[in-house]
């Protein structure tokens, strides 16, 4: 009986809790010791649920400052369930076309979870060949330091890197841009990027994360996902480009048409695959 | 559902809620959560993720331990002279391995969490669009409150 050593449950403040968790989990603190401003717990999850607006969600979800729910960490850990979130939003939004987009996004999580039950650790392996004209061996195994430290000089990428490490949350669009940059611009294996995300994301989920990385990489989709400056600038309201040293020097690696980018990033792929 | 005299509830990281089906079915049963130290190390989980889970757990009536999950849950079960372990389902392969270890010494009952899509028939999971063709028919069905 003495073999069990329960951890503490009473804390005077969040600071007190953070100090205790840091002391009890030194290896995790060594990896990265930030505490996210996003609080854990079902109560906080229910507050986020109360703020969901299906119609506004559908209209603005692709924008970094759009009305996304930020429910993902709570859903990931079951603090709220997919079905109760759906029930709440559908009941409050009787018009089907207004809740449709949100329910469809929830369904992505259900889909990835079902695939996880079927594939198990297979989610770490390429589901299909890359459609980029490159072989897996052409991609580096490790994530470059400048990306992890947020020192690439691209203000957007460095900003996403910092947010990931400091808050453990990124907007879906930022995740897609970051993943595309890692895999296609830097030619790094998606697995390296996926591991980095799982280290930091509060919603880090092996299925949603790895299969989304595979979708960007093209090992689980019919073509690679890429973006350009125009796209990023639009959905971020120019927030990053405005002060970016690369944008102002005309050295932005994203400032091209999709045709140019396809030809540069995937020179060996058949044009229709780019 | 088989009913047990002295079950314990094993809570894992996919179901950190006071509405955990095990806690609802056995409100008086002792419950335990074990931070899986090997998993935290293998996956290089940063502090903020541990903190987030910890804050979820502080809202639940559960004893918090760390170390080897199967060994700690078994020790907790022995301490409470338990006759069974109740937990909730998870698609994780590691969950299956831990359940297999626990079953060497005691029955383990796995409870379902409310399904998002209440449909048990065949689902084509080849691509999301194929899944959605079936799922869409059920995904908007709301349960009675
Ligand atoms: C490279 C990459 C990695 C990702 N890694 C994760 C991850 O580890 N964990 C995770 O939960 N999501 C992951 N996603 C999916 C998606 O980005 C997040 O679920 C979403 O951004 C969370 O923010 P939100 O709660 O405000 O989402 P909302 O847009 O408000 O959506 C509501 C909920 O639906 C679910 N959802 C929405 N979109 C998706 C999606 N594409 N895939 C799965 N679930 C979705 C989430 O549970 C989310 O909380 C990843 C996406 C990409 C491109």
Coordinates of C-alpha atoms and ligand atoms in Angstrom, one line a residue:
Chain A
X1 CA 0.0 0.0 0.0
X2 CA 2.9 2.3 0.8
X3 CA 3.9 1.7 -2.9
X4 CA 1.3 4.2 -4.0
X5 CA 2.3 7.9 -3.9
X6 CA -0.6 10.0 -4.9
X7 CA 0.1 13.4 -6.4
X8 CA -1.3 16.5 -4.8
X9 CA -4.9 17.8 -5.5
X10 CA -5.0 21.0 -3.5
X11 CA -3.4 24.2 -4.8
X12 CA -3.6 27.8 -3.6
X13 CA -3.3 29.2 -7.1
X14 CA -2.6 28.3 -10.7
X15 CA 1.1 29.4 -10.1
X16 CA 1.2 27.0 -7.2
X17 CA -0.1 24.2 -9.5
X18 CA 2.4 25.0 -12.3
X19 CA 5.3 25.0 -9.9
X20 CA 4.2 21.6 -8.5
X21 CA 3.6 20.0 -12.0
X22 CA 7.0 21.4 -13.1
X23 CA 8.7 19.7 -10.1
X24 CA 6.9 16.4 -10.6
X25 CA 7.4 16.2 -14.4
X26 CA 11.0 17.5 -14.9
X27 CA 11.4 15.7 -18.2
X28 CA 8.4 17.4 -19.7
X29 CA 9.5 20.8 -18.3
X30 CA 13.0 20.2 -19.8
X31 CA 11.4 19.7 -23.3
X32 CA 9.4 22.9 -22.9
X33 CA 8.3 24.6 -19.7
X34 CA 5.7 27.0 -21.0
X35 CA 2.3 26.9 -19.3
X36 CA -0.5 27.6 -21.8
X37 CA -3.0 30.4 -21.0
X38 CA -5.7 27.9 -22.1
X39 CA -7.1 26.3 -18.9
X40 CA -7.9 22.6 -18.7
X41 CA -11.2 21.2 -17.4
X42 CA -14.8 20.5 -18.4
X43 CA -16.0 23.8 -16.9
X44 CA -13.7 25.7 -19.3
X45 CA -14.8 23.4 -22.2
X46 CA -18.5 24.1 -21.5
X47 CA -17.7 27.9 -21.5
X48 CA -16.2 27.5 -25.0
X49 CA -19.1 25.5 -26.1
X50 CA -21.5 28.2 -24.9
X51 CA -19.9 30.7 -27.2
X52 CA -20.2 28.6 -30.4
X53 CA -22.3 30.2 -33.2
X54 CA -22.9 27.9 -36.1
X55 CA -23.6 30.6 -38.7
X56 CA -20.7 32.9 -37.7
X57 CA -18.5 29.8 -37.6
X58 CA -19.3 28.9 -41.2
X59 CA -18.7 32.4 -42.5
X60 CA -15.4 33.1 -40.8
X61 CA -13.7 29.8 -39.9
X62 CA -10.9 30.1 -42.4
X63 CA -9.7 33.4 -41.0
X64 CA -7.1 33.4 -38.2
X65 CA -9.3 35.8 -36.2
X66 CA -12.5 34.0 -37.2
X67 CA -15.1 32.5 -34.8
X68 CA -13.6 29.0 -34.4
X69 CA -14.6 27.2 -31.3
X70 CA -11.2 26.3 -29.8
X71 CA -12.9 23.2 -28.4
X72 CA -10.2 20.9 -29.7
X73 CA -8.2 20.3 -26.4
X74 CA -11.4 19.6 -24.5
X75 CA -12.6 17.2 -27.2
X76 CA -9.2 15.5 -27.5
X77 CA -9.3 14.6 -23.8
X78 CA -13.0 13.9 -23.6
X79 CA -13.7 16.8 -21.2
X80 CA -16.6 17.4 -23.5
X81 CA -17.8 14.8 -26.1
X82 CA -18.3 15.1 -29.8
X83 CA -22.0 14.1 -29.4
X84 CA -22.8 16.6 -26.7
X85 CA -21.1 19.4 -28.6
X86 CA -23.2 18.4 -31.7
X87 CA -26.4 18.1 -29.7
X88 CA -25.9 21.6 -28.2
X89 CA -25.1 23.3 -31.5
X90 CA -27.8 21.6 -33.5
X91 CA -30.4 22.3 -30.9
X92 CA -29.5 25.9 -30.7
X93 CA -29.2 26.3 -34.5
X94 CA -32.4 24.8 -35.8
X95 CA -31.6 25.8 -39.4
X96 CA -29.7 22.9 -40.8
X97 CA -27.6 25.1 -43.2
X98 CA -26.3 27.1 -40.3
X99 CA -25.0 24.2 -38.2
X100 CA -24.0 22.1 -41.2
X101 CA -20.4 23.3 -41.5
X102 CA -19.6 23.0 -37.8
X103 CA -21.1 19.4 -37.6
X104 CA -19.1 18.5 -40.7
X105 CA -15.9 19.6 -39.0
X106 CA -16.7 17.7 -35.9
X107 CA -17.2 14.7 -38.2
X108 CA -13.5 14.9 -39.2
X109 CA -12.5 14.0 -35.7
X110 CA -14.9 11.1 -35.7
X111 CA -13.5 9.9 -39.0
X112 CA -9.9 10.1 -37.9
X113 CA -10.7 8.2 -34.7
X114 CA -12.4 5.4 -36.6
X115 CA -9.4 5.2 -38.9
X116 CA -7.1 5.0 -35.8
X117 CA -9.1 2.1 -34.4
X118 CA -8.5 0.3 -37.7
X119 CA -4.9 1.3 -38.4
X120 CA -3.4 1.5 -34.9
X121 CA 0.3 2.5 -35.1
X122 CA 0.0 2.3 -38.9
X123 CA -0.9 6.0 -38.7
X124 CA 2.8 6.6 -38.5
X125 CA 3.5 5.0 -41.8
X126 CA 2.9 6.6 -45.3
X127 CA -0.6 5.5 -46.3
X128 CA 0.3 6.0 -50.0
X129 CA 3.3 7.2 -52.0
X130 CA 4.0 10.9 -52.1
X131 CA 2.5 12.5 -55.2
X132 CA 5.3 15.1 -55.3
X133 CA 7.7 13.3 -57.6
X134 CA 10.0 12.6 -54.7
X135 CA 10.6 9.3 -52.8
X136 CA 10.4 9.1 -49.0
X137 CA 14.2 9.0 -48.9
X138 CA 14.4 12.4 -50.5
X139 CA 12.9 13.9 -47.3
X140 CA 15.0 14.8 -44.3
X141 CA 14.4 12.8 -41.1
X142 CA 14.8 15.7 -38.6
X143 CA 13.1 19.0 -38.2
X144 CA 15.5 21.9 -38.7
X145 CA 16.4 24.0 -35.6
X146 CA 15.4 27.3 -37.2
X147 CA 11.8 26.1 -37.5
X148 CA 11.7 24.8 -34.0
X149 CA 13.2 27.9 -32.6
X150 CA 11.1 30.3 -34.8
X151 CA 14.2 31.7 -36.5
X152 CA 13.5 31.2 -40.2
X153 CA 13.0 35.0 -40.8
X154 CA 9.6 34.4 -42.3
X155 CA 7.4 36.3 -39.9
X156 CA 4.4 34.0 -40.4
X157 CA 6.3 30.7 -39.9
X158 CA 8.2 32.1 -36.9
X159 CA 4.9 33.4 -35.4
X160 CA 3.2 30.1 -35.7
X161 CA 6.3 28.3 -34.2
X162 CA 6.2 30.6 -31.2
X163 CA 2.4 30.3 -30.7
X164 CA 2.7 26.5 -30.9
X165 CA 5.4 26.4 -28.2
X166 CA 3.9 29.1 -25.9
X167 CA 0.2 28.3 -26.1
X168 CA -0.2 24.8 -27.5
X169 CA -2.8 25.9 -30.0
X170 CA -2.8 26.9 -33.7
X171 CA -5.7 27.8 -35.9
X172 CA -6.4 25.1 -38.6
X173 CA -5.1 27.3 -41.4
X174 CA -1.8 28.0 -39.6
X175 CA -1.4 24.2 -39.1
X176 CA -1.9 23.6 -42.8
X177 CA 0.6 26.4 -43.7
X178 CA 3.2 25.2 -41.2
X179 CA 2.9 21.6 -42.3
X180 CA 3.1 22.6 -46.0
X181 CA 6.2 24.7 -45.3
X182 CA 7.9 21.9 -43.4
X183 CA 7.2 19.1 -45.9
X184 CA 7.3 20.9 -49.2
X185 CA 9.5 24.0 -48.8
X186 CA 12.0 22.4 -46.5
X187 CA 11.5 18.8 -47.7
X188 CA 11.3 17.2 -44.3
X189 CA 9.4 14.0 -43.6
X190 CA 5.9 14.6 -42.3
X191 CA 6.6 12.3 -39.4
X192 CA 9.2 14.8 -38.0
X193 CA 6.7 17.7 -38.1
X194 CA 3.9 15.5 -36.7
X195 CA 6.1 14.6 -33.7
X196 CA 6.9 18.2 -33.0
X197 CA 3.2 19.1 -33.1
X198 CA 2.3 16.3 -30.7
X199 CA 5.0 17.6 -28.2
X200 CA 3.2 20.9 -28.0
X201 CA -0.5 20.9 -29.1
X202 CA -2.9 20.7 -26.2
X203 CA -5.2 18.9 -28.6
X204 CA -2.3 16.7 -29.8
X205 CA -4.0 13.6 -31.0
X206 CA -2.1 10.9 -32.9
X207 CA -5.0 10.3 -35.4
X208 CA -6.1 13.8 -36.2
X209 CA -2.6 15.1 -36.3
X210 CA -0.7 12.4 -38.2
X211 CA -3.5 11.9 -40.8
X212 CA -3.7 15.7 -41.3
X213 CA 0.0 15.8 -41.9
X214 CA -0.3 12.9 -44.4
X215 CA -3.1 14.9 -46.1
X216 CA -0.8 17.9 -46.5
X217 CA 2.2 15.7 -47.5
X218 CA 0.1 13.9 -50.2
X219 CA 0.6 10.4 -48.6
X220 CA -3.1 10.4 -47.8
X221 CA -4.5 12.6 -50.6
X222 CA -4.3 12.9 -54.4
X223 CA -2.0 15.9 -54.4
X224 CA 0.2 17.9 -52.1
X225 CA -1.3 20.9 -50.3
X226 CA 0.5 24.2 -50.9
X227 CA -0.3 27.9 -50.3
X228 CA 1.0 31.2 -51.5
X229 CA 1.5 34.6 -50.0
X230 CA -1.8 36.0 -51.4
X231 CA -3.7 33.2 -49.7
X232 CA -1.9 33.7 -46.3
X233 CA -2.2 37.4 -46.5
X234 CA -5.9 37.3 -47.1
X235 CA -6.7 35.0 -44.2
X236 CA -4.4 36.7 -41.7
X237 CA -5.5 40.2 -42.7
X238 CA -1.8 40.9 -43.6
X239 CA -0.8 40.7 -39.9
X240 CA 2.5 38.8 -40.6
X241 CA 3.5 40.2 -44.0
X242 CA 3.3 43.8 -42.8
X243 CA 6.4 43.5 -40.6
X244 CA 8.1 40.6 -42.3
X245 CA 11.8 41.2 -43.3
X246 CA 11.4 38.7 -46.2
X247 CA 8.3 40.3 -47.6
X248 CA 9.9 43.7 -47.7
X249 CA 13.1 42.4 -49.3
X250 CA 11.2 40.5 -52.0
X251 CA 12.6 37.3 -50.6
X252 CA 9.3 35.8 -49.5
X253 CA 9.4 32.1 -50.5
X254 CA 5.6 32.1 -50.8
X255 CA 5.2 35.2 -53.0
X256 CA 4.5 33.4 -56.3
X257 CA 1.6 32.0 -58.3
X258 CA 0.5 28.4 -57.7
X259 CA 1.9 27.4 -61.1
X260 CA 5.4 28.8 -60.3
X261 CA 5.4 27.2 -56.9
X262 CA 4.3 23.8 -58.3
X263 CA 7.1 23.9 -60.9
X264 CA 9.7 24.9 -58.3
X265 CA 8.7 22.7 -55.4
X266 CA 7.8 19.6 -57.4
X267 CA 10.0 19.7 -60.6
X268 CA 9.7 15.9 -61.0
X269 CA 6.0 15.6 -60.7
X270 CA 3.8 15.4 -63.8
X271 CA 2.2 18.9 -64.3
X272 CA -1.3 17.6 -63.7
X273 CA -0.2 16.3 -60.2
X274 CA 1.2 19.6 -59.0
Chain B
X1 CA -23.8 -4.9 -17.8
X2 CA -22.2 -7.3 -15.4
X3 CA -22.3 -5.8 -11.9
X4 CA -19.4 -5.9 -9.5
X5 CA -19.2 -5.7 -5.7
X6 CA -16.0 -3.6 -5.4
X7 CA -14.9 -2.3 -8.8
X8 CA -12.4 0.5 -9.3
X9 CA -12.5 3.0 -12.2
X10 CA -9.4 3.4 -14.3
X11 CA -9.6 6.8 -16.0
X12 CA -7.3 7.4 -19.0
X13 CA -6.5 10.6 -21.0
X14 CA -9.2 10.2 -23.6
X15 CA -12.0 10.7 -21.0
X16 CA -11.1 13.4 -18.5
X17 CA -14.6 14.4 -17.4
X18 CA -16.7 14.1 -14.2
X19 CA -19.4 12.7 -16.6
X20 CA -17.1 9.6 -17.3
X21 CA -19.4 6.7 -17.8
X22 CA -17.6 4.6 -15.1
X23 CA -18.0 7.4 -12.5
X24 CA -21.7 7.7 -13.4
X25 CA -22.3 3.9 -13.3
X26 CA -20.4 3.4 -10.0
X27 CA -20.4 6.7 -8.2
X28 CA -19.0 5.2 -5.0
X29 CA -16.1 3.3 -6.6
X30 CA -12.6 4.6 -6.1
X31 CA -11.1 6.1 -9.3
X32 CA -7.5 6.4 -10.4
X33 CA -5.5 8.1 -13.2
X34 CA -1.9 7.3 -13.9
X35 CA 0.4 9.7 -15.8
X36 CA 2.2 7.3 -18.2
X37 CA 5.8 8.4 -17.7
X38 CA 7.1 6.2 -20.5
X39 CA 4.6 7.6 -22.9
X40 CA 5.4 11.2 -21.9
X41 CA 9.1 10.5 -22.5
X42 CA 8.6 8.6 -25.8
X43 CA 6.3 11.3 -27.3
X44 CA 8.3 14.1 -25.7
X45 CA 5.2 15.6 -24.2
X46 CA 5.8 19.2 -23.1
X47 CA 4.8 20.6 -19.7
X48 CA 1.7 22.6 -21.0
X49 CA 0.1 19.4 -22.1
X50 CA 0.6 17.7 -18.7
X51 CA -0.7 20.8 -17.0
X52 CA -3.9 20.8 -19.2
X53 CA -4.6 17.2 -18.3
X54 CA -3.9 17.9 -14.6
X55 CA -6.4 20.8 -14.6
X56 CA -9.0 18.5 -16.2
X57 CA -8.3 15.8 -13.5
X58 CA -8.7 18.3 -10.6
X59 CA -12.4 18.5 -11.5
X60 CA -12.8 14.8 -11.1
X61 CA -12.9 12.6 -8.0
X62 CA -9.8 10.6 -8.8
X63 CA -6.5 9.6 -7.2
X64 CA -3.6 10.8 -9.3
X65 CA -0.5 8.6 -9.7
X66 CA 2.4 8.5 -12.1
X67 CA 4.7 5.7 -13.4
X68 CA 3.9 2.4 -15.2
X69 CA 0.1 2.5 -15.9
X70 CA -0.7 -1.3 -15.6
X71 CA 1.5 -1.7 -12.5
X72 CA 0.0 1.3 -10.7
X73 CA -3.6 0.5 -11.6
X74 CA -3.1 -3.0 -10.4
X75 CA -1.6 -1.8 -7.1
X76 CA -4.5 0.6 -6.7
X77 CA -6.9 -2.2 -7.3
X78 CA -5.2 -4.4 -4.7
X79 CA -5.2 -1.6 -2.2
X80 CA -9.0 -1.4 -2.6
X81 CA -9.4 -5.2 -2.7
X82 CA -11.2 -4.7 -6.0
X83 CA -12.9 -7.4 -8.0
X84 CA -13.0 -5.6 -11.3
X85 CA -11.7 -2.6 -13.2
X86 CA -14.0 -0.3 -15.2
X87 CA -12.7 2.0 -17.9
X88 CA -13.9 3.8 -21.1
X89 CA -13.0 2.8 -24.6
X90 CA -10.2 4.2 -26.7
X91 CA -8.8 3.5 -30.2
X92 CA -5.2 3.8 -29.0
X93 CA -3.1 0.6 -29.4
X94 CA -1.4 1.4 -26.1
X95 CA -4.7 1.3 -24.4
X96 CA -5.3 -2.3 -25.8
X97 CA -1.9 -3.4 -24.5
X98 CA -2.6 -2.0 -21.0
X99 CA -6.0 -3.7 -20.9
X100 CA -4.5 -7.0 -21.9
X101 CA -2.0 -6.7 -19.0
X102 CA -4.7 -5.8 -16.5
X103 CA -6.8 -8.7 -17.6
X104 CA -4.1 -11.1 -16.5
X105 CA -5.2 -10.4 -12.9
X106 CA -8.8 -9.1 -13.0
X107 CA -11.8 -8.6 -15.3
X108 CA -11.8 -5.3 -17.1
X109 CA -15.1 -3.8 -18.4
X110 CA -14.8 -1.2 -21.2
X111 CA -17.7 1.2 -21.4
X112 CA -18.6 3.1 -24.5
X113 CA -18.6 6.9 -24.6
X114 CA -21.7 8.3 -26.5
X115 CA -21.1 7.8 -30.2
X116 CA -21.1 10.8 -32.5
X117 CA -22.8 8.8 -35.2
X118 CA -25.2 6.2 -33.9
X119 CA -24.7 3.6 -36.6
X120 CA -23.1 0.2 -36.3
X121 CA -23.2 -0.9 -40.0
X122 CA -20.4 -0.8 -42.6
X123 CA -18.6 2.5 -43.1
X124 CA -16.2 3.1 -46.0
X125 CA -13.2 4.9 -44.5
X126 CA -11.2 5.2 -47.7
X127 CA -11.6 9.0 -47.8
X128 CA -13.6 11.4 -45.6
X129 CA -16.1 12.0 -48.5
X130 CA -17.0 8.3 -48.5
X131 CA -17.4 8.2 -44.7
X132 CA -19.5 11.3 -44.8
X133 CA -21.9 9.9 -47.3
X134 CA -23.1 7.5 -44.6
X135 CA -22.3 9.5 -41.5
X136 CA -24.3 12.6 -42.7
X137 CA -27.5 10.6 -42.4
X138 CA -27.0 10.3 -38.6
X139 CA -24.7 13.2 -37.7
X140 CA -27.5 15.7 -37.1
X141 CA -29.6 13.4 -34.9
X142 CA -29.9 15.0 -31.5
X143 CA -30.5 12.9 -28.4
X144 CA -33.2 13.9 -26.0
X145 CA -31.6 16.1 -23.3
Ligands
LIG1 C1 -1.2 19.5 -39.8 C2 -2.4 19.5 -38.9 C3 -2.3 18.9 -37.7 C4 -3.5 18.8 -36.9 N1 -3.4 18.2 -35.6 C5 -4.5 18.1 -34.9 C6 -4.5 17.5 -33.6 O1 -3.4 17.0 -33.1 N2 -5.6 17.4 -32.8 C7 -6.8 17.9 -33.3 O2 -7.8 17.8 -32.6 N3 -6.9 18.5 -34.5 C8 -5.8 18.6 -35.3 N4 -5.9 19.2 -36.5 C9 -7.2 19.5 -37.0 C10 -7.7 21.0 -36.8 O3 -6.7 21.9 -37.2 C11 -8.0 21.3 -35.3 O4 -8.9 20.3 -34.8 C12 -8.7 22.6 -35.2 O5 -7.9 23.6 -35.7 C13 -8.9 22.9 -33.7 O6 -9.4 24.2 -33.5 P1 -10.9 24.5 -33.1 O7 -11.3 23.6 -31.9 O8 -11.1 26.0 -32.9 O9 -11.7 23.9 -34.4 P2 -13.1 24.2 -34.9 O10 -13.0 24.6 -36.3 O11 -13.9 25.0 -34.0 O12 -13.8 22.7 -35.0 C14 -14.5 22.2 -34.0 C15 -13.9 20.8 -33.6 O13 -14.0 19.9 -34.7 C16 -12.8 19.1 -34.8 N5 -12.1 19.3 -36.0 C17 -12.2 20.4 -36.8 N6 -11.5 20.3 -37.9 C18 -10.9 19.1 -37.8 C19 -9.9 18.4 -38.6 N7 -9.5 18.8 -39.8 N8 -9.5 17.2 -38.2 C20 -9.9 16.7 -37.0 N9 -10.8 17.4 -36.2 C21 -11.3 18.5 -36.6 C22 -12.0 19.5 -33.6 O14 -12.2 18.6 -32.6 C23 -12.4 20.9 -33.3 O15 -12.2 21.2 -31.9 C24 -4.7 19.3 -37.3 C25 -4.8 19.9 -38.6 C26 -3.6 20.0 -39.4 C27 -3.7 20.6 -40.8

